[in-house]
């Protein structure tokens, strides 16, 4: 090992930092390329990262912010455990309450990295598995009422040693999944990924020397902390409040009983000098369905929202976490008691991001967009086909909120999710399903000086003997809010056989076990997003362009924007 100084020069720090990020990205490439399931290999519903010996996040690939909570939580759980850590060990868990996870389909794997017998860091990844058991295929329905209904719960266990894979945990997962062959392939892909991370992190230490690498990572963490502190000093001191509602409980075709109100998510963001504290007092109690958010998921969401608004260029590591204080009432939807169900926690995380952004809009109005679709419209089709049982999971994109100077983006993932759509060609090749329609929804973006981004309509036809449909989604009744006079975006919905005899809208967004027959069509409509600024101030030429491109209807052009009225500016 090279004997270098413990205080590397700035160029060496940047070289080491770039090397760590490159390793994390290559870990992600290995995981995706080696996986069996479309959810990982096509949709990239996975993340990879490196941690230092103290469990601090030092590098992550550009994946999903929500996954950072699970990986950080896993390292914390491992450090707090009584498990002996030895060279060659690999650990596995998915437990939201005792293993640092956030929901059961996310299997998290970590490999401690040793150089010359010294623990120098951790190589970790997380992957959303298409089925991990539970009461419904896909293990991801939003209407489960207990964690025990949601799938196999894996404590922190040793998955491999220097002598090879521990067959018992692998067999246990296979036995409890409807897709055992796929589970084996995806777990082995995760193992290959953390091994690549270990091998390449060792090479960085041998190239530069362990003391130099430690010093460089400490500098990178400190740099992130200083950038957050500098960004916070630009925010006026004070306490900023915001709240929003989850959808009400589903009791009928309209998604809720008359007068019913969903759970409130409330936050007070207090900025004082170079510190920030978020208090979720006033947030409603934990839910009876699977939309509860455990602590690692809450933290990951808060870190994302602060970074996005205060300084998006802060290096993606754990250096700024210590400057952020988070309190949440025990027994609330953002800090539930075990065994509250959590599988659809991302819908609530999206609302947490919304309220943090909404609070910061009062302090930094030029930086915060209107509300995006801010849900995870997660759908699952499952059933038998000629190759055996299948599970098709998908997250359907929606509208991105209008910004202070620009329209919102159409058909995008937002906030704590960052997965791809499943290409139609891959979907139709692997599953007995056909996509009849895949298009933007006109008028789904809130009107404004800058229009909200549009949601998506996706019609999926069942080709086989039948299928079962489950889903979780929010913003089915509550609408994405506009800012500064901008209008709200449209809600989402699920419809069986649209435009045909027997058409019916499914109640709300927390659904399981809907039976579909051959040739049935399931329509998914994702929410749009809020507009920014008064619609009357929108450039008429932009209104005409939206009309020509089918983003708005003639009725909206006339009624919301005044196109064609005598008072229209610049009217010919």
Coordinates of C-alpha atoms in Angstrom, one line a residue:
X1 CA 0.0 0.0 0.0
X2 CA 1.3 3.4 -0.9
X3 CA 2.3 5.7 2.0
X4 CA 0.7 9.0 1.3
X5 CA 0.0 12.1 3.3
X6 CA -3.2 12.1 5.4
X7 CA -4.1 15.6 4.0
X8 CA -4.5 15.1 0.2
X9 CA -4.4 18.0 -2.2
X10 CA -7.7 19.2 -3.7
X11 CA -7.0 17.4 -7.0
X12 CA -6.5 14.1 -5.2
X13 CA -9.7 14.7 -3.2
X14 CA -11.7 15.2 -6.5
X15 CA -10.1 12.2 -8.1
X16 CA -11.0 9.9 -5.2
X17 CA -14.5 11.4 -5.0
X18 CA -15.1 10.8 -8.7
X19 CA -13.7 7.3 -8.4
X20 CA -16.2 6.5 -5.6
X21 CA -19.2 7.8 -7.6
X22 CA -18.0 5.8 -10.7
X23 CA -17.8 2.6 -8.5
X24 CA -21.4 3.2 -7.3
X25 CA -22.6 3.7 -10.9
X26 CA -20.8 0.5 -12.1
X27 CA -22.4 -1.4 -9.2
X28 CA -25.8 -0.2 -10.5
X29 CA -25.0 -1.3 -14.1
X30 CA -24.0 -4.7 -12.9
X31 CA -27.2 -5.1 -10.9
X32 CA -29.4 -4.1 -13.8
X33 CA -27.6 -6.2 -16.4
X34 CA -27.5 -9.3 -14.3
X35 CA -31.1 -9.2 -12.9
X36 CA -33.9 -11.4 -14.1
X37 CA -37.0 -9.2 -13.4
X38 CA -38.2 -6.4 -15.7
X39 CA -38.6 -4.3 -12.6
X40 CA -34.9 -4.1 -12.1
X41 CA -33.3 -4.8 -15.5
X42 CA -35.7 -2.5 -17.4
X43 CA -37.3 -0.1 -14.9
X44 CA -34.1 0.4 -12.8
X45 CA -36.1 0.1 -9.5
X46 CA -32.8 -0.2 -7.6
X47 CA -30.0 1.8 -6.1
X48 CA -26.3 1.4 -5.2
X49 CA -24.0 3.2 -2.8
X50 CA -20.8 3.2 -0.9
X51 CA -20.4 4.0 2.8
X52 CA -17.4 4.7 5.0
X53 CA -16.4 2.6 8.0
X54 CA -18.6 4.7 10.3
X55 CA -21.6 4.1 8.1
X56 CA -21.7 7.6 6.4
X57 CA -22.9 7.7 2.9
X58 CA -20.0 8.7 0.7
X59 CA -21.1 8.0 -2.9
X60 CA -24.3 7.0 -4.6
X61 CA -25.4 6.4 -8.1
X62 CA -28.2 8.5 -9.6
X63 CA -31.0 6.3 -8.5
X64 CA -34.0 6.7 -6.2
X65 CA -33.8 9.0 -3.2
X66 CA -36.2 6.8 -1.1
X67 CA -33.7 4.0 -1.4
X68 CA -31.1 6.0 0.4
X69 CA -33.2 5.6 3.6
X70 CA -33.1 1.8 3.4
X71 CA -29.4 1.5 2.7
X72 CA -28.5 4.0 5.5
X73 CA -30.9 2.3 7.8
X74 CA -29.3 -1.1 7.0
X75 CA -25.8 0.1 7.9
X76 CA -27.1 1.6 11.2
X77 CA -28.8 -1.7 12.0
X78 CA -25.7 -3.6 11.2
X79 CA -23.5 -1.4 13.4
X80 CA -26.0 -1.6 16.2
X81 CA -26.3 -5.4 16.0
X82 CA -24.3 -8.1 17.8
X83 CA -23.3 -9.8 14.5
X84 CA -19.6 -10.4 13.9
X85 CA -18.4 -8.7 10.7
X86 CA -15.7 -10.6 8.9
X87 CA -14.0 -10.3 5.5
X88 CA -16.2 -11.9 2.9
X89 CA -19.5 -11.4 4.8
X90 CA -22.6 -10.1 3.0
X91 CA -25.7 -9.2 5.0
X92 CA -29.4 -9.0 3.9
X93 CA -32.6 -7.6 5.2
X94 CA -35.9 -6.0 4.3
X95 CA -37.3 -5.3 7.7
X96 CA -38.8 -1.8 8.0
X97 CA -38.8 -1.7 11.8
X98 CA -35.6 -3.6 12.8
X99 CA -33.4 -3.7 9.7
X100 CA -33.6 -0.1 8.5
X101 CA -35.8 -1.0 5.5
X102 CA -38.8 1.0 4.3
X103 CA -41.1 -1.8 2.9
X104 CA -40.8 -5.5 2.3
X105 CA -40.3 -5.8 -1.5
X106 CA -37.0 -3.8 -1.2
X107 CA -34.3 -6.3 -0.4
X108 CA -31.1 -4.5 0.8
X109 CA -27.7 -6.1 0.7
X110 CA -24.4 -4.9 2.1
X111 CA -20.9 -6.2 2.0
X112 CA -18.3 -4.8 4.5
X113 CA -15.0 -4.0 2.8
X114 CA -11.7 -4.8 4.3
X115 CA -8.2 -3.8 3.2
X116 CA -5.3 -5.6 4.9
X117 CA -7.6 -6.7 7.7
X118 CA -9.0 -3.2 8.4
X119 CA -12.7 -2.4 7.8
X120 CA -12.6 0.6 5.4
X121 CA -16.3 0.9 4.3
X122 CA -19.4 -0.8 3.0
X123 CA -20.7 -1.7 -0.5
X124 CA -24.5 -1.7 -0.6
X125 CA -27.4 -1.9 -2.9
X126 CA -31.2 -2.2 -2.8
X127 CA -33.6 -3.7 -5.3
X128 CA -37.4 -3.8 -5.5
X129 CA -38.3 -7.5 -6.0
X130 CA -41.5 -8.2 -8.0
X131 CA -42.9 -10.6 -5.4
X132 CA -41.9 -11.3 -1.9
X133 CA -45.0 -13.2 -0.8
X134 CA -47.9 -11.8 1.2
X135 CA -51.6 -11.7 0.5
X136 CA -51.5 -10.5 -3.1
X137 CA -49.1 -11.2 -6.0
X138 CA -46.5 -8.4 -6.2
X139 CA -46.6 -7.8 -2.5
X140 CA -47.5 -4.2 -3.0
X141 CA -51.2 -3.5 -2.6
X142 CA -52.0 -0.4 -0.6
X143 CA -55.0 -1.8 1.3
X144 CA -53.2 -4.3 3.6
X145 CA -53.9 -3.7 7.2
X146 CA -50.8 -5.2 8.8
X147 CA -47.2 -5.7 7.9
X148 CA -47.8 -9.4 8.2
X149 CA -50.0 -9.3 5.1
X150 CA -47.4 -7.6 3.0
X151 CA -44.9 -10.4 2.5
X152 CA -41.9 -12.2 3.9
X153 CA -40.1 -10.2 6.7
X154 CA -36.4 -10.9 6.7
X155 CA -34.3 -10.0 9.8
X156 CA -30.8 -8.9 9.4
X157 CA -29.0 -12.1 8.3
X158 CA -25.7 -13.2 6.9
X159 CA -26.3 -14.0 3.3
X160 CA -22.8 -15.0 2.3
X161 CA -19.4 -15.6 3.8
X162 CA -15.9 -16.0 2.4
X163 CA -16.8 -19.6 1.9
X164 CA -19.8 -18.8 -0.4
X165 CA -23.5 -18.2 -0.2
X166 CA -25.5 -19.2 2.8
X167 CA -28.1 -21.4 1.2
X168 CA -30.7 -21.2 4.0
X169 CA -31.7 -17.5 3.6
X170 CA -31.7 -17.9 -0.2
X171 CA -33.9 -20.9 -0.1
X172 CA -36.2 -19.2 2.5
X173 CA -36.8 -16.3 0.1
X174 CA -37.4 -18.6 -2.9
X175 CA -39.9 -20.7 -0.9
X176 CA -42.0 -17.6 0.0
X177 CA -42.2 -16.0 -3.4
X178 CA -44.5 -16.8 -6.3
X179 CA -41.5 -16.3 -8.6
X180 CA -38.7 -18.3 -7.0
X181 CA -36.5 -18.5 -10.1
X182 CA -36.7 -14.7 -10.5
X183 CA -35.9 -14.1 -6.8
X184 CA -32.8 -16.2 -7.0
X185 CA -31.6 -14.4 -10.1
X186 CA -32.2 -11.0 -8.7
X187 CA -30.6 -11.8 -5.4
X188 CA -27.5 -13.2 -7.1
X189 CA -27.4 -10.0 -9.2
X190 CA -27.4 -8.0 -6.0
X191 CA -24.5 -10.2 -4.7
X192 CA -22.5 -9.6 -7.8
X193 CA -23.1 -5.9 -7.5
X194 CA -21.8 -5.5 -3.9
X195 CA -18.8 -7.7 -4.8
X196 CA -17.9 -5.4 -7.7
X197 CA -18.2 -2.5 -5.2
X198 CA -15.9 -4.2 -2.8
X199 CA -13.3 -5.1 -5.3
X200 CA -13.1 -1.6 -6.8
X201 CA -13.2 0.2 -3.4
X202 CA -10.2 -2.0 -2.4
X203 CA -8.4 -0.9 -5.5
X204 CA -8.9 2.8 -4.7
X205 CA -7.4 2.2 -1.3
X206 CA -4.4 0.3 -2.7
X207 CA -3.9 3.0 -5.3
X208 CA -4.0 6.0 -3.0
X209 CA -3.4 4.5 0.5
X210 CA -6.1 4.0 3.1
X211 CA -5.2 7.1 5.2
X212 CA -5.5 9.3 2.1
X213 CA -8.8 7.8 1.1
X214 CA -10.2 8.3 4.6
X215 CA -9.0 11.9 4.6
X216 CA -10.5 12.6 1.2
X217 CA -13.9 11.2 2.1
X218 CA -13.9 13.2 5.3
X219 CA -13.2 16.3 3.3
X220 CA -16.0 15.5 0.8
X221 CA -18.4 15.0 3.7
X222 CA -17.3 18.2 5.3
X223 CA -17.7 20.0 2.0
X224 CA -21.3 18.9 1.7
X225 CA -22.0 20.1 5.3
X226 CA -20.5 23.5 4.5
X227 CA -22.5 23.9 1.3
X228 CA -25.7 23.2 3.2
X229 CA -24.7 25.7 5.9
X230 CA -24.0 28.3 3.3
X231 CA -27.4 27.6 1.5
X232 CA -29.3 27.8 4.8
X233 CA -27.7 31.2 5.6
X234 CA -29.4 32.5 2.4
X235 CA -32.8 31.6 3.9
X236 CA -34.5 34.2 6.2
X237 CA -34.6 32.8 9.7
X238 CA -38.0 31.8 10.8
X239 CA -40.5 29.0 11.0
X240 CA -42.5 28.1 7.9
X241 CA -45.6 26.0 8.0
X242 CA -47.5 23.9 5.4
X243 CA -49.9 21.0 5.3
X244 CA -51.7 18.8 2.8
X245 CA -54.0 15.8 2.9
X246 CA -53.7 12.2 1.8
X247 CA -56.8 10.8 0.0
X248 CA -59.6 9.8 2.3
X249 CA -60.4 6.1 3.0
X250 CA -62.0 4.4 0.1
X251 CA -65.7 3.5 0.7
X252 CA -67.2 3.9 -2.7
X253 CA -66.8 4.8 -6.4
X254 CA -65.9 8.3 -5.6
X255 CA -63.0 7.3 -3.4
X256 CA -64.3 8.3 0.0
X257 CA -67.4 8.7 2.2
X258 CA -69.3 12.0 2.0
X259 CA -67.4 14.5 4.2
X260 CA -64.5 12.1 4.8
X261 CA -61.1 13.7 5.1
X262 CA -57.8 11.9 4.6
X263 CA -54.8 12.0 6.9
X264 CA -53.1 15.4 7.3
X265 CA -49.4 15.7 6.7
X266 CA -48.1 18.9 8.5
X267 CA -44.7 20.3 8.9
X268 CA -43.0 23.3 10.5
X269 CA -39.6 24.1 9.0
X270 CA -37.5 26.2 11.3
X271 CA -34.3 27.9 9.9
X272 CA -31.9 29.4 12.3
X273 CA -28.5 30.4 10.9
X274 CA -26.9 27.3 9.4
X275 CA -29.3 24.8 11.0
X276 CA -32.7 23.6 9.9
X277 CA -35.3 21.6 12.0
X278 CA -38.4 20.0 10.7
X279 CA -41.2 19.2 13.1
X280 CA -44.1 17.0 11.9
X281 CA -46.4 17.8 14.9
X282 CA -49.9 18.0 13.8
X283 CA -49.6 15.2 11.3
X284 CA -52.4 12.6 11.6
X285 CA -52.3 9.2 13.2
X286 CA -50.8 6.1 11.6
X287 CA -53.1 4.7 9.0
X288 CA -55.0 1.4 8.9
X289 CA -53.7 0.7 5.4
X290 CA -50.2 0.5 4.1
X291 CA -49.3 4.2 3.6
X292 CA -47.3 4.6 6.8
X293 CA -43.7 5.9 6.7
X294 CA -41.0 4.5 8.9
X295 CA -38.1 6.7 10.1
X296 CA -35.5 5.9 7.4
X297 CA -38.0 6.7 4.6
X298 CA -39.0 10.0 6.3
X299 CA -35.3 11.0 6.6
X300 CA -34.5 10.2 3.0
X301 CA -37.5 12.2 1.8
X302 CA -36.6 15.2 3.9
X303 CA -32.9 15.1 2.8
X304 CA -34.0 15.0 -0.8
X305 CA -36.4 17.9 -0.5
X306 CA -33.9 20.2 1.3
X307 CA -31.2 19.4 -1.2
X308 CA -33.5 20.0 -4.2
X309 CA -34.5 23.5 -3.0
X310 CA -31.5 24.7 -1.1
X311 CA -28.6 23.6 -3.3
X312 CA -29.1 20.8 -5.9
X313 CA -25.4 20.8 -6.5
X314 CA -24.5 19.5 -3.0
X315 CA -22.6 16.3 -3.5
X316 CA -24.9 13.3 -2.9
X317 CA -23.4 12.1 0.4
X318 CA -24.3 12.1 4.1
X319 CA -22.2 15.1 5.0
X320 CA -25.1 17.4 5.5
X321 CA -27.4 15.0 7.5
X322 CA -26.1 16.2 10.9
X323 CA -27.3 19.7 10.3
X324 CA -30.9 18.6 9.8
X325 CA -33.1 17.9 12.8
X326 CA -36.3 15.8 12.3
X327 CA -39.0 15.2 14.9
X328 CA -42.2 13.2 14.3
X329 CA -44.9 12.1 16.7
X330 CA -44.7 8.4 17.6
X331 CA -47.8 6.7 16.4
X332 CA -48.3 9.2 13.5
X333 CA -48.4 8.2 9.8
X334 CA -44.7 9.4 9.5
X335 CA -43.5 7.5 12.6
X336 CA -45.8 4.4 13.0
X337 CA -45.7 1.7 15.6
X338 CA -44.9 -1.8 14.6
X339 CA -46.5 -3.7 12.8
X340 CA -48.3 -0.9 11.0
X341 CA -48.4 -1.7 7.2
X342 CA -46.0 0.3 5.1
X343 CA -45.9 -1.2 1.5
X344 CA -47.4 2.0 -0.1
X345 CA -45.2 4.3 2.0
X346 CA -44.0 6.1 -1.2
X347 CA -47.4 7.8 -1.6
X348 CA -47.0 9.4 1.8
X349 CA -43.3 10.2 1.2
X350 CA -44.4 12.1 -1.9
X351 CA -46.8 14.1 0.2
X352 CA -44.0 14.7 2.8
X353 CA -41.9 16.1 0.0
X354 CA -44.8 18.3 -1.1
X355 CA -45.3 19.8 2.4
X356 CA -41.6 20.5 2.9
X357 CA -41.5 22.2 -0.5
X358 CA -44.7 24.1 0.3
X359 CA -43.2 25.4 3.5
X360 CA -40.0 26.5 1.8
X361 CA -42.0 28.3 -0.9
X362 CA -42.8 30.9 1.7
X363 CA -39.1 31.5 2.3
X364 CA -37.8 30.9 -1.3
X365 CA -40.7 31.6 -3.6
X366 CA -38.6 31.7 -6.7
X367 CA -37.2 28.2 -6.2
X368 CA -40.2 26.0 -5.5
X369 CA -42.5 24.7 -8.2
X370 CA -46.2 24.0 -7.8
X371 CA -47.2 20.5 -6.7
X372 CA -46.3 17.7 -9.0
X373 CA -48.5 14.6 -9.4
X374 CA -46.7 13.6 -6.1
X375 CA -47.8 10.0 -5.9
X376 CA -46.5 6.6 -6.9
X377 CA -49.2 5.2 -9.3
X378 CA -48.0 1.7 -8.8
X379 CA -49.9 -1.0 -10.6
X380 CA -49.5 -4.8 -10.6
X381 CA -51.0 -7.3 -13.1
X382 CA -50.5 -11.0 -12.3
X383 CA -51.7 -14.4 -13.4
X384 CA -50.9 -17.6 -15.3
X385 CA -49.5 -17.8 -18.8
X386 CA -47.8 -20.4 -20.9
X387 CA -44.4 -19.9 -19.1
X388 CA -45.9 -20.1 -15.7
X389 CA -47.0 -17.5 -13.2
X390 CA -46.2 -13.8 -14.0
X391 CA -46.1 -10.6 -12.1
X392 CA -45.9 -7.3 -14.0
X393 CA -45.2 -4.2 -11.8
X394 CA -45.1 -0.7 -13.1
X395 CA -45.0 2.9 -11.8
X396 CA -46.9 5.2 -14.1
X397 CA -45.4 8.7 -14.5
X398 CA -47.5 11.9 -14.1
X399 CA -47.2 15.7 -14.4
X400 CA -44.3 17.7 -13.0
X401 CA -45.3 21.0 -11.3
X402 CA -45.1 24.3 -13.1
X403 CA -42.1 26.4 -12.2
X404 CA -41.6 30.1 -11.7
X405 CA -40.4 30.6 -15.2
X406 CA -41.4 27.5 -17.1
X407 CA -44.2 25.0 -17.7
X408 CA -44.1 21.8 -15.8
X409 CA -42.8 18.6 -17.4
X410 CA -45.2 16.0 -18.8
X411 CA -45.1 12.3 -17.9
X412 CA -42.2 12.3 -15.4
X413 CA -41.3 10.6 -12.1
X414 CA -40.8 13.1 -9.4
X415 CA -39.4 13.6 -5.9
X416 CA -38.4 10.3 -4.2
X417 CA -38.8 8.1 -7.2
X418 CA -36.6 7.9 -10.2
X419 CA -37.5 4.7 -12.0
X420 CA -38.1 4.3 -15.7
X421 CA -41.3 3.2 -17.4
X422 CA -41.3 -0.3 -18.8
X423 CA -41.1 0.0 -22.6
X424 CA -44.2 -1.4 -24.3
X425 CA -42.0 -3.8 -26.4
X426 CA -40.6 -5.4 -23.3
X427 CA -44.0 -5.5 -21.6
X428 CA -45.7 -7.2 -24.5
X429 CA -42.8 -9.6 -25.0
X430 CA -42.7 -10.9 -21.4
X431 CA -46.4 -10.8 -20.3
X432 CA -49.8 -11.8 -21.8
X433 CA -50.8 -8.1 -22.0
X434 CA -51.2 -5.5 -24.7
X435 CA -51.0 -1.8 -24.4
X436 CA -53.8 -0.3 -26.4
X437 CA -53.2 3.4 -25.5
X438 CA -50.3 5.3 -24.0
X439 CA -50.8 9.1 -24.2
X440 CA -50.8 12.4 -22.4
X441 CA -54.1 13.5 -20.8
X442 CA -55.2 16.9 -22.2
X443 CA -56.1 19.6 -19.5
X444 CA -54.6 17.4 -16.7
X445 CA -52.0 20.1 -16.0
X446 CA -53.3 23.0 -13.9
X447 CA -53.8 26.3 -15.8
X448 CA -51.5 29.1 -15.1
X449 CA -49.1 31.7 -16.4
X450 CA -46.9 28.5 -16.6
X451 CA -49.0 25.4 -17.2
X452 CA -48.6 22.3 -15.0
X453 CA -47.2 19.1 -16.6
X454 CA -49.6 16.5 -17.9
X455 CA -50.5 13.1 -16.5
X456 CA -50.6 9.9 -18.5
X457 CA -53.3 7.6 -19.8
X458 CA -52.3 3.9 -20.2
X459 CA -54.8 1.2 -21.3
X460 CA -53.6 -2.3 -20.7
X461 CA -55.6 -5.2 -22.3
X462 CA -55.5 -8.8 -20.9
X463 CA -54.7 -11.3 -23.5
X464 CA -54.5 -14.5 -21.5
X465 CA -57.2 -16.4 -19.6
X466 CA -57.4 -13.6 -17.0
X467 CA -55.4 -11.6 -14.6
X468 CA -55.5 -10.1 -11.1
X469 CA -55.0 -6.3 -10.6
X470 CA -53.7 -4.6 -7.5
X471 CA -52.5 -1.0 -7.1
X472 CA -51.6 1.8 -4.7
X473 CA -51.9 5.5 -5.6
X474 CA -52.8 8.8 -4.0
X475 CA -54.1 12.1 -5.6
X476 CA -57.2 10.2 -6.6
X477 CA -59.4 12.8 -4.9
X478 CA -56.9 15.4 -3.5
X479 CA -55.5 17.5 -6.3
X480 CA -51.9 18.7 -6.9
X481 CA -52.0 22.4 -5.8
X482 CA -51.0 25.4 -7.8
X483 CA -49.0 28.4 -6.7
X484 CA -49.4 32.1 -7.0
X485 CA -52.8 31.9 -8.6
X486 CA -52.1 28.8 -10.7
X487 CA -54.9 26.2 -10.8
X488 CA -54.7 22.7 -9.3
X489 CA -53.9 19.7 -11.5
X490 CA -56.2 16.8 -12.2
X491 CA -56.5 13.7 -10.0
X492 CA -55.8 10.2 -11.2
X493 CA -58.2 7.2 -11.5
X494 CA -58.4 3.5 -12.5
X495 CA -61.2 2.4 -14.9
X496 CA -62.1 -1.1 -16.0
X497 CA -63.3 -1.4 -19.7
X498 CA -63.5 2.4 -20.5
X499 CA -66.1 3.2 -23.2
X500 CA -67.6 -0.3 -23.1
X501 CA -70.5 -2.1 -21.5
X502 CA -69.7 -2.6 -17.8
X503 CA -67.4 0.3 -17.5
X504 CA -66.6 1.0 -13.9
X505 CA -64.2 3.2 -12.0
X506 CA -62.4 1.5 -9.2
X507 CA -62.8 3.0 -5.7
X508 CA -59.9 5.2 -4.8
X509 CA -56.2 4.2 -5.2
X510 CA -55.7 1.4 -2.7
X511 CA -56.8 -1.7 -4.5
X512 CA -56.2 -5.4 -4.4
X513 CA -57.5 -8.6 -6.0
X514 CA -59.5 -7.1 -8.9
X515 CA -60.2 -9.9 -11.3
X516 CA -59.9 -9.2 -15.0
X517 CA -61.1 -11.5 -17.7
X518 CA -59.6 -12.1 -21.1
X519 CA -60.0 -9.0 -23.3
X520 CA -60.7 -6.7 -20.3
X521 CA -59.0 -3.3 -20.4
X522 CA -57.6 -1.6 -17.3
X523 CA -57.1 2.1 -17.8
X524 CA -54.6 3.9 -15.6
X525 CA -54.8 7.7 -15.5
X526 CA -52.1 9.4 -13.4
X527 CA -52.5 12.9 -11.9
X528 CA -51.4 16.0 -13.6
X529 CA -49.7 18.9 -11.7
X530 CA -50.3 22.4 -10.4
X531 CA -49.9 25.6 -12.5
X532 CA -47.9 28.6 -11.5
X533 CA -49.3 32.1 -11.8
X534 CA -52.6 33.4 -13.0
X535 CA -53.9 31.8 -16.2
X536 CA -54.9 35.2 -17.5
X537 CA -51.2 36.2 -17.7
X538 CA -50.2 33.3 -20.0
X539 CA -48.9 34.3 -23.4
X540 CA -51.8 33.7 -25.9
X541 CA -49.4 32.2 -28.4
X542 CA -48.4 29.6 -25.8
X543 CA -52.1 28.9 -25.3
X544 CA -52.5 28.4 -29.1
X545 CA -49.5 26.2 -29.2
X546 CA -50.9 24.0 -26.4
X547 CA -54.1 23.8 -28.3
X548 CA -52.4 22.8 -31.5
X549 CA -50.4 20.1 -29.7
X550 CA -53.4 18.7 -27.9
X551 CA -52.2 19.6 -24.4
X552 CA -55.4 21.5 -23.7
X553 CA -58.9 21.4 -25.2
X554 CA -60.7 24.2 -26.9
X555 CA -62.9 24.6 -23.9
X556 CA -59.9 25.1 -21.6
X557 CA -58.4 27.5 -24.0
X558 CA -61.6 29.6 -23.9
X559 CA -62.8 29.2 -20.3
X560 CA -59.5 29.1 -18.5
X561 CA -57.2 31.2 -20.6
X562 CA -59.7 33.5 -22.4
X563 CA -58.5 32.6 -25.9
X564 CA -60.9 34.1 -28.4
X565 CA -62.4 36.6 -26.1
X566 CA -62.5 40.3 -27.2
X567 CA -60.3 41.1 -24.2
X568 CA -57.6 38.7 -25.2
X569 CA -54.3 40.5 -25.5
X570 CA -53.0 40.7 -29.0
X571 CA -56.3 39.2 -30.4
X572 CA -56.4 39.6 -34.2

